[in-house]
Amino acid sequence: MKITDFLVMDTDGNEILADPHGNNLAFACPNCGAPVLAVALENQRGWDEEHSAKCRNCDTGYFLDIREQAQKLYIHPVLGSN
Ligand SMILES: [Zn+2]
């Protein structure tokens, strides 16, 4: 799914520093600030809890909640992943 220029927010709806481009999303880990890469394609990293994008620094997993109509997405942590 193309997510270029989508608004990127955390679970609380606060906009976070991120770079959505094509199917890819680079964002700063909300937990520690390290860079994380997620891919907005089925069964790729960040698609759902089972296929989370993991922060390599603090080990927190994340998945995307994409609202295509509104051109925005939420980044949710996988609870208990770190
Ligand atoms: Zn982190």
PDB file of N, CA and C and ligand atoms in Angstrom, residues 29 31-34 55 57-60 62, ligand 1:
ATOM      1  N   CYS A  29      11.709   5.309  16.917  1.00  0.00           N
ATOM      2  CA  CYS A  29      11.087   4.480  17.949  1.00  0.00           C
ATOM      3  C   CYS A  29      10.534   5.382  19.053  1.00  0.00           C
ATOM      4  N   ASN A  31       9.788   4.702  21.902  1.00  0.00           N
ATOM      5  CA  ASN A  31      10.329   4.285  23.195  1.00  0.00           C
ATOM      6  C   ASN A  31      11.743   4.802  23.427  1.00  0.00           C
ATOM      7  N   CYS A  32      12.594   4.740  22.398  1.00  0.00           N
ATOM      8  CA  CYS A  32      14.001   5.087  22.617  1.00  0.00           C
ATOM      9  C   CYS A  32      14.568   6.032  21.570  1.00  0.00           C
ATOM     10  N   GLY A  33      13.838   6.278  20.482  1.00  0.00           N
ATOM     11  CA  GLY A  33      14.307   7.222  19.472  1.00  0.00           C
ATOM     12  C   GLY A  33      15.152   6.634  18.371  1.00  0.00           C
ATOM     13  N   ALA A  34      15.439   5.339  18.438  1.00  0.00           N
ATOM     14  CA  ALA A  34      16.239   4.698  17.385  1.00  0.00           C
ATOM     15  C   ALA A  34      15.410   4.577  16.103  1.00  0.00           C
ATOM     16  N   CYS A  55      12.316  -2.661  16.961  1.00  0.00           N
ATOM     17  CA  CYS A  55      13.387  -1.712  17.196  1.00  0.00           C
ATOM     18  C   CYS A  55      14.639  -2.501  17.541  1.00  0.00           C
ATOM     19  N   ASN A  57      17.268  -1.402  18.854  1.00  0.00           N
ATOM     20  CA  ASN A  57      17.925  -0.892  20.047  1.00  0.00           C
ATOM     21  C   ASN A  57      17.242  -1.360  21.334  1.00  0.00           C
ATOM     22  N   CYS A  58      15.910  -1.233  21.426  1.00  0.00           N
ATOM     23  CA  CYS A  58      15.210  -1.571  22.674  1.00  0.00           C
ATOM     24  C   CYS A  58      14.307  -2.788  22.536  1.00  0.00           C
ATOM     25  N   ASP A  59      14.226  -3.366  21.322  1.00  0.00           N
ATOM     26  CA  ASP A  59      13.502  -4.613  21.089  1.00  0.00           C
ATOM     27  C   ASP A  59      11.979  -4.478  21.125  1.00  0.00           C
ATOM     28  N   THR A  60      11.462  -3.250  21.165  1.00  0.00           N
ATOM     29  CA  THR A  60      10.010  -3.072  21.118  1.00  0.00           C
ATOM     30  C   THR A  60       9.511  -3.359  19.703  1.00  0.00           C
ATOM     31  N   TYR A  62       6.531  -3.082  16.735  1.00  0.00           N
ATOM     32  CA  TYR A  62       5.485  -2.145  16.309  1.00  0.00           C
ATOM     33  C   TYR A  62       4.757  -2.681  15.103  1.00  0.00           C
TER      34      TYR A  62
HETATM   35 ZN    ZN B   1      13.488   1.525  20.565  1.00  0.00          ZN
END
